[in-house]
């Protein structure tokens, strides 16, 4: 029998349950989106071919407030958010798009949707918008002035589009705006002064456009600004002093402009900065004498300016510092670091190249134990290498080229994956018994001597090896085949290596450049090079190689340059069975050898690359690998270097030539170069041109494009 107390308990529970049920039903009713809102969304969907998400939940029978990518107001069921980012719409927004029927929309994210066309002026009708993200699309045209109607707008991003024209000055009326990103477009004109009216702005991103003129001083009014990015424009003049009033600024990226002025004044009050990026400008002052107050500073990048003065020692007392780049300036004097345990322990990159620093590399550099890249190249550093560098356990990239460093290279250097020591006065190195991780080793232009270092044969990951311009002698060891598997560049030129070139190229399928010129090598040309299917450049100039012309090299698909000058090659250059070879060849020099015979006119007809490349790209690509000696072949610039006929046959000798010779070059030791789409001609030795051959070249390469230089290069 149920007691009265039990009845009261049951009644109470039932009352609570009924209340919750009524509340749930009421909430569900309120959350049902409005009919016009659902219809507008369905019509908007049908404007595009959308494959990136399942459209099945988007139908008339379901609550649009529960649809994916849609959010509604909890009180009245109006659509307030539409987020379709990363869904390819692959079309343009029409001016009468159903999107603009969503009058209560607050949040619109159509980033990375492959939207095309212009930003429709109808966007300005959605007056409740607070967030508009149209970034990473293919939008063109101007930023519609109707944006000024979005009085509640806080976030506006159109970065990475193709917008042109000028920024509408009415953008300055958006007083609620806290985030503005117009970067990486093609906007032009001056930055409007009205941007300085956006008193609530926290981030301003205008980089990667074509803005001109000076930075407006009104930007100094943006007292809440945290990030200022004006990089990669055409801004000129001094940075206005008002920028120094932005006391809350954390990021200042003004790089790649033509700005000038005084950096100490600019930075005096901006001590909260974490990122100072001023590189590629025309600043010409000194740095502040005391930079120890930038406690949040992580990136200090001022390379490629005209800054001068001593090494900024105080800069390195900031404990969060990670990247410092002072390259390409006019700093002078010795470098030294404060000996403090907290000093810049986070430092990962230090670039000091192309300045006038001198003196020894200080032992105190070892305190930056997180350092990964150190570039001290192109300075006047002297003395020996400090042993304390061995403490830099994280270092992977060390560049010391073009200094006056001397002595022995310590064995611990061999653990660095990238080691560039070229153009110094080093004379010896310690061998290492440990396995090394070296991938790029450049010891060129030093005073190293003796036989080829056998320990190099143990380097299994080597991609670049340059020992050129030293005093090495003896033979090239066969064990080098162990390292050559991963090599892309091998340069042993300008030494005193002797003996034959060993047959070590059987597995050198990655090799792109081989230079053993200016040595004392003899014997046959290495036939194992036929396996080097990536080979682009071969230089064996000034040796004693004695062999027939390696016509089989013509099968290498990427061979651009073949220099066999000043050897003892002999026989004919022409082989009748080699009809489709050297299709990528651009320069060939076989002068100063013992070649004989004749060349039929059709011999060069398959050398197709010589008629399709462009001059700029062509020389830039060659100089990526090759020495400046190739600049001697600049007849490819179509400069008429004159014709030296002193060695040519006389008119009487020409008359005596047989009819068959009118179809041939009679030649001895020809050096031939092709330029961009023309036969430029560098022919050294005795050349005989008949009228028939001249007509053939004119037909092949066009009138007034034919150039011949007879004699030296």
XYZ file of C-alpha atoms in Angstrom:
713
model
C 0.000 0.000 0.000
C 1.388 3.374 -1.055
C 1.761 5.781 1.825
C 1.032 9.495 1.646
C 4.741 10.291 1.721
C 5.324 8.068 -1.283
C 2.517 9.817 -3.146
C 4.064 13.202 -2.500
C 7.440 11.926 -3.709
C 5.992 10.491 -6.901
C 4.031 13.670 -7.558
C 7.206 15.765 -7.143
C 9.221 13.654 -9.565
C 6.428 13.705 -12.129
C 6.180 17.495 -11.865
C 9.916 17.930 -12.489
C 9.840 15.527 -15.462
C 6.850 17.323 -16.972
C 8.568 20.691 -16.581
C 11.716 19.444 -18.307
C 9.676 17.946 -21.139
C 7.773 21.187 -21.702
C 11.037 23.165 -21.620
C 12.665 20.790 -24.114
C 9.727 20.983 -26.494
C 9.697 24.748 -26.207
C 13.442 24.947 -26.887
C 13.124 22.654 -29.888
C 10.363 24.840 -31.247
C 12.486 27.955 -30.823
C 15.506 26.323 -32.494
C 13.585 25.456 -35.651
C 15.075 27.713 -38.318
C 12.805 30.053 -40.187
C 11.331 28.892 -43.500
C 12.906 31.759 -45.446
C 16.297 31.004 -43.894
C 16.162 27.338 -44.895
C 15.052 28.241 -48.427
C 17.845 30.795 -48.767
C 20.461 28.236 -47.740
C 19.120 25.635 -50.172
C 19.063 28.172 -52.997
C 22.606 29.232 -52.127
C 23.752 25.609 -52.204
C 22.206 25.142 -55.639
C 24.220 28.075 -57.006
C 27.330 25.887 -56.839
C 28.465 22.378 -57.634
C 29.567 21.240 -54.202
C 31.288 17.869 -53.889
C 33.290 18.344 -50.725
C 30.541 17.644 -48.187
C 27.446 15.492 -47.983
C 24.436 17.680 -48.917
C 21.876 15.137 -47.731
C 21.310 16.850 -44.332
C 20.547 20.057 -46.264
C 16.925 19.390 -47.190
C 13.531 20.961 -46.654
C 12.395 18.381 -44.121
C 15.171 18.968 -41.591
C 16.020 21.777 -39.218
C 18.627 23.969 -40.905
C 19.924 24.945 -37.472
C 21.176 21.369 -37.183
C 22.864 21.393 -40.585
C 26.612 21.058 -40.758
C 28.407 24.389 -41.349
C 25.358 26.338 -40.095
C 24.677 27.902 -36.701
C 21.505 29.650 -35.543
C 20.555 32.096 -32.859
C 19.268 30.179 -29.821
C 16.363 32.552 -29.271
C 14.762 33.072 -32.675
C 16.277 30.427 -34.966
C 17.809 32.941 -37.363
C 20.948 31.773 -39.214
C 23.861 33.719 -37.738
C 26.871 31.704 -38.942
C 27.842 30.045 -42.222
C 31.269 28.401 -42.325
C 32.157 26.670 -45.609
C 35.927 27.039 -45.449
C 37.931 24.520 -47.519
C 34.829 23.519 -49.517
C 35.373 24.160 -53.217
C 32.498 26.245 -54.551
C 34.376 26.789 -57.837
C 32.337 29.765 -58.960
C 31.599 33.401 -58.208
C 29.265 35.067 -55.752
C 26.408 36.613 -57.721
C 25.225 40.067 -56.766
C 21.739 38.596 -56.215
C 22.961 35.449 -54.475
C 20.565 33.921 -51.967
C 23.372 34.261 -49.453
C 22.363 37.888 -49.048
C 18.885 36.884 -47.885
C 20.429 35.748 -44.600
C 19.922 39.179 -43.094
C 20.900 38.143 -39.557
C 24.212 36.579 -40.560
C 27.042 37.527 -38.229
C 29.799 35.104 -39.153
C 30.681 34.345 -42.800
C 33.671 32.137 -43.600
C 34.198 31.316 -47.292
C 37.983 30.980 -47.125
C 39.754 28.522 -49.449
C 36.572 27.911 -51.461
C 38.038 28.719 -54.891
C 35.656 31.647 -55.163
C 36.114 33.650 -58.349
C 34.956 36.960 -59.739
C 34.416 40.163 -57.786
C 33.276 40.757 -54.237
C 29.607 41.683 -54.772
C 28.447 45.007 -53.384
C 25.462 43.151 -51.897
C 27.772 41.984 -49.122
C 27.275 45.415 -47.600
C 23.586 44.617 -47.050
C 24.394 42.035 -44.373
C 24.619 44.737 -41.742
C 24.899 42.355 -38.769
C 28.169 40.795 -39.962
C 30.994 40.803 -37.436
C 33.303 38.317 -39.202
C 33.989 38.102 -42.962
C 36.707 35.719 -44.163
C 37.156 35.482 -47.953
C 40.862 34.631 -47.849
C 42.693 32.182 -50.123
C 40.394 32.470 -53.126
C 40.622 33.761 -56.694
C 38.725 37.006 -56.191
C 39.523 39.923 -58.493
C 38.658 43.582 -58.824
C 38.272 46.085 -56.046
C 37.246 45.953 -52.415
C 33.664 47.142 -52.614
C 33.009 50.462 -50.900
C 29.761 48.956 -49.609
C 31.853 47.310 -46.895
C 31.519 50.595 -44.999
C 27.913 49.624 -44.205
C 29.095 46.759 -41.998
C 29.172 48.851 -38.849
C 29.557 45.828 -36.557
C 32.434 44.261 -38.496
C 35.313 43.158 -36.283
C 37.218 40.737 -38.526
C 37.797 41.211 -42.273
C 40.223 39.056 -44.278
C 40.721 38.840 -48.037
C 44.365 37.734 -48.034
C 45.729 35.688 -50.927
C 43.405 36.807 -53.701
C 43.962 38.904 -56.826
C 42.295 42.113 -55.719
C 43.424 45.272 -57.463
C 42.658 48.996 -57.305
C 43.087 51.150 -54.206
C 41.875 50.576 -50.668
C 38.594 52.491 -50.298
C 39.086 55.261 -47.757
C 35.644 54.419 -46.356
C 37.244 51.352 -44.781
C 38.345 53.727 -42.049
C 34.718 54.090 -40.939
C 34.593 50.533 -39.576
C 35.215 51.650 -36.025
C 34.649 48.188 -34.506
C 37.307 46.523 -36.665
C 39.983 44.679 -34.685
C 41.499 42.535 -37.469
C 42.171 43.649 -41.063
C 44.070 41.447 -43.529
C 44.424 42.571 -47.157
C 47.831 40.923 -47.679
C 49.062 39.053 -50.762
C 46.885 40.782 -53.336
C 47.668 43.302 -56.064
C 46.338 46.421 -54.390
C 47.841 49.715 -55.511
C 48.077 53.355 -54.523
C 48.928 54.819 -51.165
C 47.814 53.427 -47.835
C 44.839 55.642 -46.941
C 45.204 57.894 -43.934
C 41.766 56.774 -42.791
C 43.210 53.424 -41.666
C 44.520 55.378 -38.694
C 40.932 55.968 -37.539
C 40.452 52.302 -36.650
C 41.157 52.858 -32.965
C 40.218 49.297 -31.959
C 42.479 47.620 -34.515
C 44.738 44.911 -33.096
C 46.202 43.473 -36.306
C 46.896 45.229 -39.621
C 48.171 43.059 -42.487
C 48.842 44.894 -45.778
C 51.946 43.006 -46.963
C 52.512 41.570 -50.428
C 50.825 44.305 -52.475
C 51.929 47.227 -54.643
C 51.418 50.110 -52.246
C 53.527 53.193 -52.889
C 54.382 56.374 -51.046
C 55.171 56.782 -47.384
C 53.727 55.056 -44.356
C 50.936 57.379 -43.149
C 51.710 58.941 -39.790
C 48.087 58.325 -38.781
C 48.987 54.680 -38.124
C 50.582 55.965 -34.945
C 47.049 56.515 -33.608
C 46.383 52.765 -33.478
C 47.284 52.573 -29.810
C 45.929 49.024 -29.389
C 47.793 47.596 -32.379
C 49.656 44.356 -31.731
C 50.774 43.420 -35.262
C 51.821 45.730 -38.110
C 52.688 44.039 -41.413
C 53.527 46.206 -44.439
C 56.099 43.863 -46.002
C 56.867 43.502 -49.719
C 55.451 46.737 -51.083
C 57.003 49.816 -52.679
C 56.940 52.045 -49.626
C 59.581 54.763 -49.412
C 60.864 57.407 -47.052
C 61.370 57.335 -43.342
C 59.135 55.442 -40.970
C 57.053 58.165 -39.278
C 58.061 58.882 -35.672
C 54.447 58.287 -34.630
C 54.991 54.540 -35.109
C 57.130 54.751 -31.998
C 53.929 55.441 -30.041
C 52.584 51.918 -30.618
C 53.635 50.734 -27.188
C 51.629 47.502 -27.367
C 53.146 46.387 -30.677
C 54.364 42.780 -30.749
C 55.082 42.255 -34.470
C 56.577 44.807 -36.869
C 57.228 43.455 -40.363
C 58.298 46.184 -42.792
C 60.702 44.112 -44.862
C 61.219 44.324 -48.638
C 60.440 47.993 -49.162
C 62.705 51.009 -49.690
C 62.334 52.495 -46.243
C 65.065 54.576 -44.664
C 65.650 56.465 -41.465
C 66.903 55.965 -37.968
C 66.303 52.578 -36.387
C 67.185 53.645 -32.787
C 64.443 56.289 -32.781
C 61.997 53.855 -34.348
C 62.574 51.163 -31.733
C 63.091 53.283 -28.631
C 59.685 52.666 -27.004
C 58.677 49.418 -28.710
C 60.118 47.143 -26.063
C 57.259 44.602 -26.233
C 58.187 43.561 -29.763
C 58.749 39.870 -30.407
C 59.336 40.198 -34.166
C 61.389 42.991 -35.771
C 61.660 42.302 -39.512
C 63.201 45.214 -41.431
C 65.328 43.351 -43.968
C 65.715 44.428 -47.608
C 65.295 48.158 -47.024
C 67.592 51.188 -47.046
C 68.071 51.872 -43.348
C 71.515 53.383 -42.872
C 71.837 54.191 -39.185
C 73.460 52.376 -36.326
C 71.524 50.089 -34.004
C 70.479 51.288 -30.537
C 73.420 51.280 -28.153
C 71.422 49.323 -25.587
C 69.017 46.642 -26.811
C 68.844 44.613 -23.626
C 65.300 45.771 -22.812
C 63.532 43.771 -25.538
C 62.650 40.910 -23.210
C 60.040 39.405 -25.572
C 62.185 39.621 -28.706
C 62.384 36.391 -30.721
C 63.201 37.528 -34.281
C 65.572 40.366 -35.177
C 65.967 40.419 -38.964
C 67.651 43.491 -40.475
C 69.698 41.980 -43.318
C 70.301 43.718 -46.654
C 70.329 47.308 -45.418
C 73.172 49.787 -44.994
C 73.421 49.594 -41.231
C 76.803 50.259 -39.691
C 78.574 50.419 -36.386
C 79.881 47.790 -33.979
C 78.468 44.380 -33.196
C 75.258 44.796 -31.100
C 76.443 42.860 -28.057
C 73.528 43.939 -25.835
C 70.994 42.440 -28.258
C 72.043 38.942 -27.249
C 71.119 39.385 -23.596
C 67.426 38.979 -24.462
C 66.549 35.454 -23.303
C 63.869 34.569 -25.891
C 65.926 35.457 -28.956
C 65.722 32.741 -31.646
C 66.714 34.266 -35.003
C 69.229 37.064 -35.620
C 70.078 38.078 -39.182
C 72.492 40.989 -39.708
C 73.712 39.830 -43.125
C 74.537 42.215 -45.958
C 75.238 45.376 -43.948
C 78.332 47.400 -43.041
C 78.938 46.342 -39.455
C 82.599 46.286 -38.452
C 84.899 45.280 -35.641
C 85.132 42.153 -33.518
C 82.167 40.170 -32.262
C 81.708 39.264 -28.626
C 78.904 37.884 -26.510
C 77.944 38.562 -22.927
C 78.855 35.635 -20.692
C 75.597 35.047 -18.904
C 73.784 31.779 -18.320
C 70.417 33.201 -19.418
C 71.717 34.920 -22.501
C 69.856 33.902 -25.644
C 69.803 30.217 -24.852
C 66.988 29.873 -27.397
C 69.087 31.244 -30.281
C 68.788 28.924 -33.299
C 70.013 31.033 -36.236
C 72.804 33.598 -36.347
C 73.603 35.211 -39.698
C 76.492 37.699 -39.822
C 77.693 37.157 -43.391
C 78.725 39.912 -45.800
C 79.811 42.496 -43.254
C 83.189 43.754 -42.114
C 83.525 41.845 -38.861
C 87.089 40.921 -37.962
C 89.206 39.348 -35.282
C 88.875 35.798 -33.970
C 85.640 33.872 -33.580
C 85.046 34.152 -29.820
C 84.974 31.113 -27.556
C 81.847 32.557 -25.903
C 79.768 31.556 -28.910
C 79.505 28.118 -27.290
C 76.848 29.338 -24.838
C 74.214 29.292 -27.593
C 73.784 25.559 -27.289
C 70.531 25.491 -29.312
C 72.182 27.092 -32.334
C 71.372 25.210 -35.542
C 72.688 27.503 -38.278
C 75.732 29.747 -38.058
C 76.774 31.870 -41.034
C 79.934 33.961 -40.599
C 80.911 33.948 -44.272
C 82.277 36.901 -46.234
C 83.898 38.773 -43.363
C 87.471 39.254 -42.189
C 87.614 36.765 -39.329
C 91.133 35.585 -38.551
C 92.891 33.010 -36.439
C 92.049 29.379 -35.866
C 88.674 27.801 -35.207
C 87.651 27.845 -31.538
C 87.412 24.436 -29.899
C 84.350 25.609 -27.985
C 82.234 25.200 -31.130
C 82.228 21.495 -30.276
C 79.687 22.321 -27.544
C 77.113 23.398 -30.130
C 75.455 19.998 -30.204
C 72.444 21.170 -32.254
C 74.476 22.841 -35.004
C 73.702 21.447 -38.470
C 74.769 24.229 -40.835
C 78.125 26.000 -40.522
C 79.278 28.505 -43.144
C 82.673 30.172 -42.780
C 83.516 30.826 -46.429
C 85.534 33.858 -47.539
C 87.381 34.763 -44.364
C 91.022 34.580 -43.308
C 90.754 31.603 -40.996
C 93.742 29.283 -40.877
C 95.245 26.240 -39.261
C 93.667 22.857 -38.704
C 90.007 21.966 -39.086
C 89.054 20.082 -35.888
C 87.637 16.584 -36.194
C 84.338 17.485 -34.516
C 83.507 19.646 -37.551
C 82.795 16.492 -39.529
C 79.564 15.950 -37.629
C 77.895 18.991 -39.201
C 75.617 18.028 -42.136
C 76.524 21.248 -43.981
C 80.126 22.431 -43.751
C 81.219 25.320 -45.994
C 84.848 26.352 -45.343
C 85.843 27.578 -48.805
C 88.092 30.575 -49.501
C 90.111 30.557 -46.301
C 93.672 29.641 -45.372
C 93.100 26.193 -43.836
C 95.990 23.807 -44.432
C 95.076 20.553 -42.672
C 92.325 18.718 -40.843
C 91.991 16.120 -38.170
C 90.703 12.761 -39.287
C 87.622 11.482 -37.540
C 87.078 7.879 -36.510
C 83.393 8.541 -35.842
C 80.675 8.136 -38.430
C 79.815 11.558 -39.801
C 76.571 13.035 -41.074
C 78.098 15.375 -43.649
C 75.885 15.994 -46.665
C 77.548 19.093 -48.103
C 81.325 19.513 -47.805
C 83.021 22.498 -49.430
C 86.763 22.828 -48.722
C 87.570 24.675 -51.942
C 90.112 27.488 -52.279
C 92.234 26.759 -49.234
C 95.773 25.469 -48.779
C 95.036 21.780 -48.174
C 97.714 19.484 -49.575
C 98.715 15.862 -49.808
C 96.792 12.878 -51.188
C 93.034 12.638 -51.498
C 91.591 12.325 -47.948
C 90.602 8.667 -47.611
C 88.090 9.367 -44.839
C 85.866 11.090 -47.400
C 85.204 7.631 -48.846
C 83.277 6.843 -45.652
C 80.758 9.650 -46.169
C 77.681 7.759 -47.335
C 75.257 10.721 -47.361
C 77.347 13.192 -49.307
C 75.470 15.264 -51.906
C 78.156 17.888 -52.597
C 81.937 17.512 -52.500
C 84.128 20.431 -53.543
C 87.905 20.152 -53.068
C 88.793 22.498 -55.921
C 91.593 25.067 -55.846
C 93.825 23.358 -53.313
C 97.167 21.553 -53.442
C 95.959 17.946 -53.377
C 98.015 15.431 -55.370
C 98.198 11.734 -56.107
C 95.443 9.644 -57.616
C 91.692 9.808 -57.201
C 90.986 6.713 -55.073
C 88.596 4.015 -56.329
C 86.983 3.975 -52.867
C 85.264 7.242 -53.778
C 82.618 5.058 -55.427
C 81.264 4.487 -51.894
C 80.396 8.167 -51.518
C 79.432 8.938 -55.067
C 76.092 7.124 -54.877
C 74.375 10.145 -53.318
C 76.529 12.878 -54.890
C 74.977 15.512 -57.127
C 78.116 17.665 -57.467
C 81.777 16.608 -57.524
C 84.455 19.239 -58.056
C 88.147 18.289 -57.862
C 89.398 20.943 -60.283
C 92.589 22.996 -59.992
C 94.650 20.552 -57.980
C 97.510 18.255 -58.951
C 95.665 14.948 -59.123
C 97.343 12.446 -61.447
C 96.701 8.973 -62.781
C 93.521 7.933 -64.540
C 89.963 8.881 -63.730
C 88.753 5.713 -61.985
C 85.661 3.866 -63.183
C 83.631 4.813 -60.118
C 80.439 6.164 -61.675
C 78.469 2.947 -62.084
C 75.909 3.891 -59.414
C 76.196 7.673 -59.662
C 72.686 8.157 -61.003
C 72.187 11.399 -59.033
C 75.376 13.080 -60.246
C 74.622 16.349 -62.047
C 78.010 18.061 -62.190
C 81.529 16.645 -62.598
C 84.564 18.929 -62.756
C 88.099 17.494 -62.725
C 89.610 20.211 -64.910
C 93.135 21.596 -64.511
C 94.810 18.529 -63.056
C 97.315 16.031 -64.457
C 94.938 13.187 -65.212
C 95.643 10.906 -68.161
C 94.376 7.727 -69.748
C 90.926 7.057 -71.161
C 87.722 8.983 -70.667
C 85.705 7.129 -67.946
C 83.025 5.111 -69.731
C 81.152 4.493 -66.484
C 79.770 8.033 -66.882
C 77.198 6.491 -69.211
C 75.335 5.475 -66.029
C 75.047 9.082 -64.826
C 71.599 9.718 -66.240
C 71.200 13.015 -64.329
C 74.466 14.484 -65.580
C 74.271 18.099 -66.782
C 77.861 19.329 -66.727
C 81.205 17.663 -67.498
C 84.482 19.577 -67.423
C 87.791 17.783 -68.043
C 89.667 20.770 -69.410
C 93.471 20.963 -69.194
C 94.412 17.379 -68.424
C 96.115 14.698 -70.494
C 93.112 12.531 -71.317
C 93.883 10.529 -74.451
C 90.879 8.916 -76.087
C 88.429 9.189 -78.945
C 85.528 11.596 -78.697
C 82.989 10.090 -76.233
C 80.038 10.233 -78.605
C 78.126 7.881 -76.314
C 77.609 10.844 -73.962
C 75.005 11.975 -76.465
C 72.562 9.522 -74.946
C 72.558 11.359 -71.599
C 69.218 13.181 -71.589
C 70.185 16.247 -69.534
C 73.775 16.959 -70.571
C 74.036 20.732 -71.136
C 77.780 21.429 -71.030
C 80.706 19.331 -72.238
C 84.198 20.836 -71.856
C 87.050 18.655 -73.160
C 89.380 21.512 -74.053
C 93.180 21.143 -73.895
C 93.579 17.376 -73.701
C 94.832 14.736 -76.133
C 91.560 13.578 -77.676
C 91.936 12.409 -81.244
C 90.036 11.081 -84.233
C 86.745 12.246 -85.644
C 84.094 14.187 -83.762
C 81.433 12.873 -86.127
C 80.048 9.346 -85.871
C 77.488 8.384 -88.482
C 75.627 6.086 -86.085
C 75.114 8.910 -83.574
C 72.138 10.552 -85.279
C 69.999 11.606 -82.296
C 72.571 12.485 -79.651
C 73.220 15.596 -77.545
C 69.638 16.831 -77.681
C 70.111 18.865 -74.478
C 73.614 20.183 -75.173
C 74.123 23.943 -74.952
C 77.904 24.378 -74.808
C 80.622 22.132 -76.161
C 84.331 23.006 -76.167
C 86.703 20.520 -77.777
C 89.410 22.991 -78.735
C 93.131 22.327 -78.353
C 92.951 18.597 -79.003
C 93.961 16.406 -81.935
C 90.547 15.960 -83.543
C 90.494 15.660 -87.316
C 87.944 15.016 -90.017
C 84.814 16.671 -91.291
C 81.408 17.662 -89.934
C 78.336 17.383 -92.173
C 75.847 20.283 -91.903
C 73.100 18.073 -90.487
C 75.309 17.101 -87.542
C 73.839 19.802 -85.313
C 70.228 19.490 -86.445
C 69.280 17.225 -83.516
C 70.825 19.498 -80.885
C 67.408 20.917 -80.121
C 68.000 22.543 -76.743
C 70.211 25.140 -78.363
C 67.267 26.697 -80.140
C 64.583 26.788 -77.441
C 66.029 28.127 -74.197
C 66.131 31.770 -73.143
C 69.306 33.626 -72.312
C 68.556 34.652 -68.721
C 67.281 31.324 -67.497
C 69.980 29.513 -69.434
C 72.965 31.280 -67.885
C 71.412 31.366 -64.406
C 70.921 27.610 -64.493
C 74.470 26.975 -65.668
C 76.009 29.214 -63.030
C 74.087 27.345 -60.353
C 76.803 24.708 -60.563
C 79.555 25.950 -62.739
C 82.505 28.256 -62.336
C 82.642 31.786 -63.636
C 84.851 30.491 -66.454
C 81.659 29.955 -68.410
C 81.204 33.703 -68.494
C 83.951 33.668 -71.104
C 81.371 32.175 -73.422
C 79.207 35.270 -73.350
C 79.104 35.461 -77.120
C 75.733 33.922 -76.376
C 74.641 37.493 -75.684
C 74.794 37.949 -79.441
C 77.744 40.302 -79.214
C 79.809 40.291 -82.384
C 83.268 39.622 -81.084
C 84.736 40.056 -84.516
C 86.126 37.632 -87.024
C 89.812 36.843 -87.069
C 90.547 35.572 -90.552
C 94.310 35.394 -90.233
C 94.265 31.619 -89.958
C 91.640 31.044 -92.627
C 92.463 29.802 -96.134
C 93.254 32.374 -98.815
C 90.886 33.066 -101.694
C 93.045 30.914 -103.934
C 92.789 28.040 -101.486
C 89.020 28.424 -101.403
C 88.812 28.053 -105.174
C 90.763 24.836 -104.951
C 88.297 23.271 -102.542
C 86.394 20.374 -103.966
C 82.630 20.402 -104.464
C 82.128 17.821 -101.715
C 83.868 20.051 -99.209
C 81.205 22.686 -99.773
C 78.928 20.531 -97.614
C 81.435 20.145 -94.784
C 83.413 22.038 -92.175
C 87.083 21.353 -92.707
C 88.374 21.891 -89.263
C 90.892 21.158 -86.612
C 89.947 21.530 -82.930
C 86.630 23.385 -82.995
C 85.017 24.944 -79.961
C 81.360 25.504 -80.705
C 78.730 27.257 -78.578
C 75.087 27.875 -79.178
C 73.129 30.782 -77.763
C 69.407 31.299 -77.185
C 67.874 30.276 -80.467
C 70.915 31.209 -82.528
C 74.252 29.823 -83.590
C 76.587 32.293 -81.924
C 79.788 30.653 -82.893
C 83.020 30.255 -81.049
C 85.311 28.416 -83.352
C 88.963 28.116 -82.495
C 91.384 26.874 -85.062
C 91.238 26.710 -88.815
C 87.703 27.134 -90.147
C 86.589 26.981 -93.742
C 83.101 28.257 -94.556
C 81.707 27.843 -98.025
C 78.794 29.845 -99.369
C 76.642 26.743 -99.210
C 77.239 26.273 -95.491
C 76.688 29.955 -94.761
C 73.309 29.717 -96.482
C 72.487 26.650 -94.394
C 73.233 28.461 -91.116
C 71.236 31.485 -92.231
C 68.291 29.246 -92.997
C 68.571 27.367 -89.692
C 69.245 30.236 -87.349
C 67.995 33.339 -89.138
C 69.667 36.349 -90.757
C 71.889 38.608 -88.633
C 72.014 36.003 -85.879
C 75.135 34.284 -87.084
C 78.302 35.068 -85.140
C 81.743 33.552 -85.483
C 84.813 34.239 -83.423
C 88.023 32.756 -84.661
C 90.923 32.669 -82.283
C 90.850 32.792 -78.480
C 87.694 32.888 -76.415
